[in-house]
Amino acid sequence: MATGSLHLGDNLDVLGACAPDASVDLVYLDPPFNTGQRRQALARGRRGALGPDGGFDDQFRWSPEVARRFDALCGAGGPLATALGAFRALAGEGDRLAYLTMLAPRLAALPRVLRPTGSLVVHVDPSTSHYVKVLLDALLGPGAFRNEIVWRYRRWPTRSRALQRMHDVLLLYAVGPAPKFHALYGYEPLAASTLATFGQRRQKADFSSGRRRPGTVEAVSPGPPLSDVWEIGVVAPSGKERVGWPTQKPLALLERLILATTDPGDRVLDPFCGSGTTLVAAARLGRDFVGIDASADALALARARLAADGFLTDEECPTLAIAPR
Ligand SMILES: C[S@@+](CC[C@H](N)C(=O)[O-])C[C@H]1O[C@@H](n2cnc3c(N)ncnc32)[C@H](O)[C@@H]1O
């Protein structure tokens, strides 16, 4: 049975206390996206009432305090400082640079906790993904990049003078040369041309003539290996999965990531865990989990979701230990 813990606080402050070196197999983070809005929780989620301040700020402003933090990061030198300096030259000192000043040191703190076979997945939107990719290349080296996963969803169209934005970006990086990876089958249909030629039979190349020829065996094909474009519905406002936390991600998204990059018994960390989607997906798949969030309301929801799935929680402890029931 999976075990795990929840930690209240700024992830930069608490990461050291809750994640020893090389102790985690997958880090997934879904930080604020710099939308410029306050993301308000529903007053009453499905798992109980939230406090009046439930939600989180997704607003980043350039200020003397942010400039001081930016200068400290640049003063430390190294590739991250070079990348940040280039962003200032390109984008100027505004909201975007303030956002990247928040994110950069948090990304920099994460490789330490990953095992050499581990993976880091950063969930962002298309307005910042190119900057975050450069930050991750700078931190981990350009060879560490593995996939840019496009999560495509459908939502109500909005008034826009550009194409409707209907996807997020998940950047998958490795920290070592031999990351864990499991190809996933059964998510995508066979191409129409493949079905016309082979039907549902599994294909196997035939090299008996010395040249590659397509052959077939009788087993039913599980479909092609999963690609890097995933069509998964958002959590519907009236859906059973909905717990009331803004920007809650679907369990199906996290399940795929966890299955592709970890084994049962591995440990998954989410340092911006919100309502605990990653932790619930990990626990259901038999992985241990560590969740961090700066909001007590978010952690209360995460705890309730985990409890509903059969985990006992210690509600009195600010760093919450969760043991199997
Ligand atoms: C986009 S939401 C995560 C949603 C989550 N994936 C889910 O499915 O519910 C971002 C979360 O980051 C938290 N957060 C923002 N800044 C933080 C920080 N410095 N340390 C820890 N958590 C933070 C917010 O409280 C919020 O819950």
GROMACS .gro file of C-alpha atoms and ligand atoms in nm:
model
  352
    1MET     CA    1   0.000   0.000   0.000
    2ALA     CA    2   0.128   0.344  -0.090
    3THR     CA    3   0.229   0.586   0.186
    4GLY     CA    4   0.302   0.954   0.172
    5SER     CA    5   0.307   1.295   0.337
    6LEU     CA    6   0.167   1.644   0.290
    7HIS     CA    7   0.364   1.957   0.375
    8LEU     CA    8   0.232   2.309   0.428
    9GLY     CA    9   0.454   2.600   0.325
   10ASP     CA   10   0.649   2.762   0.046
   11ASN     CA   11   0.805   2.474  -0.141
   12LEU     CA   12   1.141   2.650  -0.153
   13ASP     CA   13   1.147   2.652   0.228
   14VAL     CA   14   1.008   2.306   0.301
   15LEU     CA   15   1.161   2.098   0.022
   16GLY     CA   16   1.483   2.042   0.219
   17ALA     CA   17   1.288   1.904   0.517
   18CYS     CA   18   1.057   1.670   0.327
   19ALA     CA   19   1.269   1.531   0.044
   20PRO     CA   20   1.619   1.392   0.106
   21ASP     CA   21   1.875   1.376  -0.176
   22ALA     CA   22   1.800   1.120  -0.450
   23SER     CA   23   1.477   1.000  -0.286
   24VAL     CA   24   1.218   1.063  -0.559
   25ASP     CA   25   1.148   0.900  -0.898
   26LEU     CA   26   0.914   1.158  -1.051
   27VAL     CA   27   0.869   1.526  -0.975
   28TYR     CA   28   0.561   1.678  -1.139
   29LEU     CA   29   0.485   2.045  -1.086
   30ASP     CA   30   0.186   2.249  -1.194
   31PRO     CA   31   0.281   2.597  -1.074
   32PRO     CA   32   0.073   2.913  -1.120
   33PHE     CA   33   0.075   3.013  -1.490
   34ASN     CA   34   0.109   3.394  -1.459
   35THR     CA   35  -0.244   3.455  -1.583
   36GLY     CA   36  -0.259   3.783  -1.389
   37GLN     CA   37  -0.566   3.664  -1.196
   38ARG     CA   38  -0.657   3.560  -0.847
   39ARG     CA   39  -0.767   3.196  -0.885
   40GLN     CA   40  -1.061   3.159  -0.651
   41ALA     CA   41  -1.171   2.826  -0.513
   42LEU     CA   42  -1.538   2.733  -0.519
   43ALA     CA   43  -1.688   2.829  -0.182
   44ARG     CA   44  -1.788   2.472  -0.126
   45GLY     CA   45  -1.612   2.191  -0.303
   46ARG     CA   46  -1.745   1.840  -0.318
   47ARG     CA   47  -1.519   1.737  -0.032
   48GLY     CA   48  -1.638   2.000   0.215
   49ALA     CA   49  -1.620   2.372   0.286
   50LEU     CA   50  -1.320   2.585   0.200
   51GLY     CA   51  -1.209   2.895   0.389
   52PRO     CA   52  -1.314   3.238   0.254
   53ASP     CA   53  -0.965   3.294   0.111
   54GLY     CA   54  -0.952   2.960  -0.067
   55GLY     CA   55  -0.752   2.987  -0.386
   56PHE     CA   56  -0.418   3.129  -0.488
   57ASP     CA   57  -0.263   3.432  -0.650
   58ASP     CA   58  -0.153   3.396  -1.007
   59GLN     CA   59  -0.030   3.755  -1.029
   60PHE     CA   60   0.335   3.846  -1.060
   61ARG     CA   61   0.464   4.204  -1.058
   62TRP     CA   62   0.812   4.344  -1.100
   63SER     CA   63   0.906   4.527  -0.778
   64PRO     CA   64   1.221   4.628  -0.587
   65GLU     CA   65   1.191   4.305  -0.384
   66VAL     CA   66   1.164   4.090  -0.699
   67ALA     CA   67   1.456   4.285  -0.854
   68ARG     CA   68   1.667   4.203  -0.545
   69ARG     CA   69   1.585   3.832  -0.579
   70PHE     CA   70   1.657   3.844  -0.951
   71ASP     CA   71   1.998   4.008  -0.886
   72ALA     CA   72   2.081   3.742  -0.625
   73LEU     CA   73   2.001   3.465  -0.875
   74CYS     CA   74   2.211   3.631  -1.146
   75GLY     CA   75   2.491   3.702  -0.898
   76ALA     CA   76   2.522   3.329  -0.829
   77GLY     CA   77   2.650   3.282  -1.186
   78GLY     CA   78   2.621   2.965  -1.394
   79PRO     CA   79   2.389   2.871  -1.683
   80LEU     CA   80   2.069   2.962  -1.495
   81ALA     CA   81   2.200   3.316  -1.439
   82THR     CA   82   2.297   3.339  -1.806
   83ALA     CA   83   1.944   3.234  -1.909
   84LEU     CA   84   1.780   3.482  -1.671
   85GLY     CA   85   2.007   3.762  -1.791
   86ALA     CA   86   1.908   3.683  -2.150
   87PHE     CA   87   1.537   3.688  -2.054
   88ARG     CA   88   1.580   4.035  -1.901
   89ALA     CA   89   1.746   4.155  -2.221
   90LEU     CA   90   1.467   4.003  -2.433
   91ALA     CA   91   1.152   4.049  -2.226
   92GLY     CA   92   1.243   4.344  -2.003
   93GLU     CA   93   1.160   4.386  -1.635
   94GLY     CA   94   0.789   4.307  -1.618
   95ASP     CA   95   0.537   4.049  -1.503
   96ARG     CA   96   0.694   3.769  -1.706
   97LEU     CA   97   1.041   3.822  -1.561
   98ALA     CA   98   0.888   3.840  -1.212
   99TYR     CA   99   0.718   3.505  -1.277
  100LEU     CA  100   1.041   3.346  -1.402
  101THR     CA  101   1.223   3.488  -1.098
  102MET     CA  102   0.975   3.294  -0.880
  103LEU     CA  103   1.001   2.974  -1.083
  104ALA     CA  104   1.376   2.954  -1.153
  105PRO     CA  105   1.505   2.887  -0.799
  106ARG     CA  106   1.229   2.630  -0.743
  107LEU     CA  107   1.325   2.443  -1.057
  108ALA     CA  108   1.689   2.463  -0.951
  109ALA     CA  109   1.610   2.301  -0.614
  110LEU     CA  110   1.443   1.993  -0.766
  111PRO     CA  111   1.715   1.786  -0.941
  112ARG     CA  112   1.880   1.722  -0.601
  113VAL     CA  113   1.584   1.515  -0.481
  114LEU     CA  114   1.559   1.297  -0.793
  115ARG     CA  115   1.720   0.956  -0.824
  116PRO     CA  116   1.955   0.921  -1.126
  117THR     CA  117   1.679   0.733  -1.315
  118GLY     CA  118   1.420   0.998  -1.225
  119SER     CA  119   1.212   1.238  -1.433
  120LEU     CA  120   1.107   1.599  -1.393
  121VAL     CA  121   0.783   1.720  -1.551
  122VAL     CA  122   0.692   2.090  -1.555
  123HIS     CA  123   0.336   2.179  -1.652
  124VAL     CA  124   0.305   2.527  -1.804
  125ASP     CA  125   0.104   2.709  -2.069
  126PRO     CA  126   0.215   2.811  -2.419
  127SER     CA  127   0.283   3.171  -2.313
  128THR     CA  128   0.577   3.066  -2.093
  129SER     CA  129   0.674   2.717  -2.206
  130HIS     CA  130   0.956   2.837  -2.432
  131TYR     CA  131   1.119   3.029  -2.145
  132VAL     CA  132   1.081   2.735  -1.907
  133LYS     CA  133   1.235   2.500  -2.162
  134VAL     CA  134   1.543   2.722  -2.181
  135LEU     CA  135   1.562   2.733  -1.799
  136LEU     CA  136   1.546   2.352  -1.784
  137ASP     CA  137   1.805   2.314  -2.061
  138ALA     CA  138   2.029   2.552  -1.866
  139LEU     CA  139   1.980   2.360  -1.541
  140LEU     CA  140   1.999   2.002  -1.665
  141GLY     CA  141   2.190   2.032  -1.992
  142PRO     CA  142   2.033   2.023  -2.338
  143GLY     CA  143   2.059   1.640  -2.355
  144ALA     CA  144   1.814   1.604  -2.066
  145PHE     CA  145   1.508   1.706  -2.267
  146ARG     CA  146   1.285   1.407  -2.355
  147ASN     CA  147   0.938   1.520  -2.456
  148GLU     CA  148   0.713   1.817  -2.491
  149ILE     CA  149   0.374   1.666  -2.414
  150VAL     CA  150   0.079   1.861  -2.553
  151TRP     CA  151  -0.228   1.815  -2.337
  152ARG     CA  152  -0.516   1.901  -2.570
  153TYR     CA  153  -0.857   1.964  -2.416
  154ARG     CA  154  -1.184   2.120  -2.515
  155ARG     CA  155  -1.344   2.410  -2.330
  156TRP     CA  156  -1.594   2.684  -2.405
  157PRO     CA  157  -1.449   2.915  -2.671
  158THR     CA  158  -1.362   3.267  -2.554
  159ARG     CA  159  -1.360   3.597  -2.743
  160SER     CA  160  -1.018   3.612  -2.901
  161ARG     CA  161  -0.839   3.778  -3.190
  162ALA     CA  162  -0.617   3.471  -3.215
  163LEU     CA  163  -0.679   3.099  -3.252
  164GLN     CA  164  -0.854   2.945  -2.950
  165ARG     CA  165  -0.599   2.819  -2.701
  166MET     CA  166  -0.688   2.462  -2.617
  167HIS     CA  167  -0.370   2.303  -2.488
  168ASP     CA  168  -0.115   2.306  -2.208
  169VAL     CA  169   0.247   2.199  -2.232
  170LEU     CA  170   0.417   1.942  -2.009
  171LEU     CA  171   0.797   1.945  -2.037
  172LEU     CA  172   0.950   1.605  -1.955
  173TYR     CA  173   1.319   1.602  -1.859
  174ALA     CA  174   1.558   1.335  -1.733
  175VAL     CA  175   1.820   1.399  -1.466
  176GLY     CA  176   2.049   1.110  -1.566
  177PRO     CA  177   2.146   0.923  -1.883
  178ALA     CA  178   1.911   0.624  -1.831
  179PRO     CA  179   1.570   0.750  -1.714
  180LYS     CA  180   1.291   0.502  -1.641
  181PHE     CA  181   1.045   0.479  -1.924
  182HIS     CA  182   0.751   0.253  -2.006
  183ALA     CA  183   0.586   0.282  -2.345
  184LEU     CA  184   0.207   0.294  -2.298
  185TYR     CA  185  -0.040   0.114  -2.523
  186GLY     CA  186  -0.413   0.114  -2.555
  187TYR     CA  187  -0.465   0.491  -2.558
  188GLU     CA  188  -0.460   0.559  -2.933
  189PRO     CA  189  -0.632   0.378  -3.220
  190LEU     CA  190  -0.441   0.217  -3.504
  191ALA     CA  191  -0.412   0.433  -3.816
  192ALA     CA  192  -0.684   0.372  -4.077
  193SER     CA  193  -0.423   0.252  -4.332
  194THR     CA  194  -0.279   0.002  -4.081
  195LEU     CA  195  -0.627  -0.129  -4.002
  196ALA     CA  196  -0.703  -0.165  -4.373
  197THR     CA  197  -0.384  -0.370  -4.431
  198PHE     CA  198  -0.350  -0.574  -4.112
  199GLY     CA  199  -0.682  -0.543  -3.930
  200GLN     CA  200  -0.640  -0.565  -3.553
  201ARG     CA  201  -0.351  -0.816  -3.582
  202ARG     CA  202  -0.021  -0.728  -3.422
  203GLN     CA  203   0.255  -0.647  -3.672
  204LYS     CA  204   0.606  -0.780  -3.647
  205ALA     CA  205   0.882  -0.696  -3.895
  206ASP     CA  206   1.018  -1.000  -4.085
  207PHE     CA  207   1.395  -0.992  -4.150
  208SER     CA  208   1.423  -1.355  -4.277
  209SER     CA  209   1.498  -1.241  -4.632
  210GLY     CA  210   1.778  -1.015  -4.509
  211ARG     CA  211   1.558  -0.711  -4.571
  212ARG     CA  212   1.288  -0.561  -4.355
  213ARG     CA  213   0.941  -0.678  -4.459
  214PRO     CA  214   0.623  -0.629  -4.261
  215GLY     CA  215   0.494  -0.957  -4.120
  216THR     CA  216   0.204  -1.027  -3.892
  217VAL     CA  217   0.124  -1.251  -3.597
  218GLU     CA  218  -0.225  -1.342  -3.490
  219ALA     CA  219  -0.242  -1.163  -3.153
  220VAL     CA  220  -0.464  -0.856  -3.138
  221SER     CA  221  -0.260  -0.536  -3.151
  222PRO     CA  222  -0.280  -0.317  -2.839
  223GLY     CA  223  -0.253  -0.015  -3.071
  224PRO     CA  224   0.044   0.212  -3.133
  225PRO     CA  225   0.267   0.332  -2.848
  226LEU     CA  226   0.133   0.652  -2.692
  227SER     CA  227   0.251   0.971  -2.865
  228ASP     CA  228   0.327   1.311  -2.713
  229VAL     CA  229  -0.016   1.463  -2.790
  230TRP     CA  230  -0.276   1.366  -2.530
  231GLU     CA  231  -0.645   1.441  -2.568
  232ILE     CA  232  -0.798   1.433  -2.219
  233GLY     CA  233  -1.106   1.621  -2.099
  234VAL     CA  234  -1.068   1.894  -1.837
  235VAL     CA  235  -1.234   1.832  -1.500
  236ALA     CA  236  -1.594   1.929  -1.575
  237PRO     CA  237  -1.763   2.183  -1.343
  238SER     CA  238  -2.027   1.926  -1.253
  239GLY     CA  239  -1.796   1.622  -1.280
  240LYS     CA  240  -1.760   1.370  -0.996
  241GLU     CA  241  -1.385   1.433  -0.986
  242ARG     CA  242  -1.428   1.806  -0.917
  243VAL     CA  243  -1.329   1.912  -0.563
  244GLY     CA  244  -1.352   2.291  -0.600
  245TRP     CA  245  -0.984   2.387  -0.625
  246PRO     CA  246  -0.914   2.623  -0.916
  247THR     CA  247  -0.708   2.476  -1.201
  248GLN     CA  248  -0.760   2.120  -1.072
  249LYS     CA  249  -0.604   1.879  -1.325
  250PRO     CA  250  -0.764   1.552  -1.438
  251LEU     CA  251  -0.650   1.229  -1.276
  252ALA     CA  252  -0.620   1.067  -1.621
  253LEU     CA  253  -0.339   1.309  -1.714
  254LEU     CA  254  -0.135   1.225  -1.406
  255GLU     CA  255  -0.201   0.853  -1.438
  256ARG     CA  256  -0.037   0.846  -1.782
  257LEU     CA  257   0.267   1.039  -1.663
  258ILE     CA  258   0.315   0.820  -1.358
  259LEU     CA  259   0.273   0.496  -1.554
  260ALA     CA  260   0.522   0.611  -1.821
  261THR     CA  261   0.798   0.722  -1.583
  262THR     CA  262   0.775   0.513  -1.263
  263ASP     CA  263   0.725   0.161  -1.123
  264PRO     CA  264   0.499   0.049  -0.836
  265GLY     CA  265   0.667   0.132  -0.505
  266ASP     CA  266   0.844   0.440  -0.649
  267ARG     CA  267   0.800   0.786  -0.499
  268VAL     CA  268   0.630   1.085  -0.667
  269LEU     CA  269   0.669   1.445  -0.548
  270ASP     CA  270   0.440   1.739  -0.634
  271PRO     CA  271   0.572   2.066  -0.485
  272PHE     CA  272   0.265   2.270  -0.602
  273CYS     CA  273   0.017   1.992  -0.523
  274GLY     CA  274  -0.304   2.199  -0.493
  275SER     CA  275  -0.597   1.964  -0.435
  276GLY     CA  276  -0.368   1.660  -0.453
  277THR     CA  277  -0.446   1.521  -0.799
  278THR     CA  278  -0.091   1.391  -0.845
  279LEU     CA  279  -0.090   1.233  -0.499
  280VAL     CA  280  -0.421   1.056  -0.551
  281ALA     CA  281  -0.312   0.925  -0.891
  282ALA     CA  282   0.019   0.806  -0.743
  283ALA     CA  283  -0.146   0.635  -0.445
  284ARG     CA  284  -0.399   0.456  -0.666
  285LEU     CA  285  -0.113   0.322  -0.878
  286GLY     CA  286   0.080   0.198  -0.574
  287ARG     CA  287   0.341   0.475  -0.573
  288ASP     CA  288   0.444   0.665  -0.258
  289PHE     CA  289   0.383   1.039  -0.266
  290VAL     CA  290   0.498   1.370  -0.119
  291GLY     CA  291   0.283   1.682  -0.161
  292ILE     CA  292   0.368   2.044  -0.080
  293ASP     CA  293   0.142   2.347  -0.103
  294ALA     CA  294   0.144   2.698   0.044
  295SER     CA  295  -0.235   2.688   0.098
  296ALA     CA  296  -0.391   2.512   0.397
  297ASP     CA  297  -0.720   2.492   0.202
  298ALA     CA  298  -0.552   2.308  -0.083
  299LEU     CA  299  -0.394   2.061   0.156
  300ALA     CA  300  -0.727   2.006   0.332
  301LEU     CA  301  -0.876   1.905  -0.002
  302ALA     CA  302  -0.581   1.682  -0.084
  303ARG     CA  303  -0.608   1.516   0.257
  304ALA     CA  304  -0.981   1.459   0.211
  305ARG     CA  305  -0.928   1.305  -0.133
  306LEU     CA  306  -0.658   1.074  -0.001
  307ALA     CA  307  -0.873   0.978   0.297
  308ALA     CA  308  -1.164   0.899   0.064
  309ASP     CA  309  -0.929   0.663  -0.117
  310GLY     CA  310  -0.843   0.472   0.198
  311PHE     CA  311  -0.560   0.662   0.363
  312LEU     CA  312  -0.562   0.774   0.725
  313THR     CA  313  -0.448   1.130   0.787
  314ASP     CA  314  -0.311   1.303   1.094
  315GLU     CA  315  -0.487   1.639   1.082
  316GLU     CA  316  -0.316   1.788   1.386
  317CYS     CA  317   0.033   1.787   1.247
  318PRO     CA  318   0.135   2.086   1.029
  319THR     CA  319   0.362   1.856   0.837
  320LEU     CA  320   0.103   1.591   0.786
  321ALA     CA  321   0.200   1.229   0.803
  322ILE     CA  322  -0.028   0.994   0.613
  323ALA     CA  323  -0.024   0.625   0.684
  324PRO     CA  324  -0.222   0.346   0.522
  325ARG     CA  325  -0.543   0.260   0.700
  326LIG     C1  326  -0.207   2.535  -1.052
  326LIG     S1  327  -0.233   2.502  -0.884
  326LIG     C2  328  -0.206   2.327  -0.872
  326LIG     C3  329  -0.332   2.250  -0.901
  326LIG     C4  330  -0.313   2.099  -0.884
  326LIG     N1  331  -0.232   2.042  -0.988
  326LIG     C5  332  -0.447   2.028  -0.875
  326LIG     O1  333  -0.477   1.941  -0.959
  326LIG     O2  334  -0.526   2.062  -0.786
  326LIG     C6  335  -0.089   2.571  -0.813
  326LIG     C7  336  -0.076   2.552  -0.664
  326LIG     O3  337   0.050   2.603  -0.622
  326LIG     C8  338   0.036   2.655  -0.491
  326LIG     N2  339   0.153   2.743  -0.470
  326LIG     C9  340   0.178   2.862  -0.529
  326LIG     N3  341   0.300   2.906  -0.490
  326LIG    C10  342   0.352   2.812  -0.407
  326LIG    C11  343   0.475   2.799  -0.337
  326LIG     N4  344   0.570   2.895  -0.344
  326LIG     N5  345   0.497   2.689  -0.260
  326LIG    C12  346   0.400   2.593  -0.252
  326LIG     N6  347   0.282   2.599  -0.318
  326LIG    C13  348   0.259   2.707  -0.394
  326LIG    C14  349  -0.100   2.721  -0.490
  326LIG     O4  350  -0.152   2.730  -0.359
  326LIG    C15  351  -0.179   2.625  -0.580
  326LIG     O5  352  -0.248   2.528  -0.503
   0.00000   0.00000   0.00000
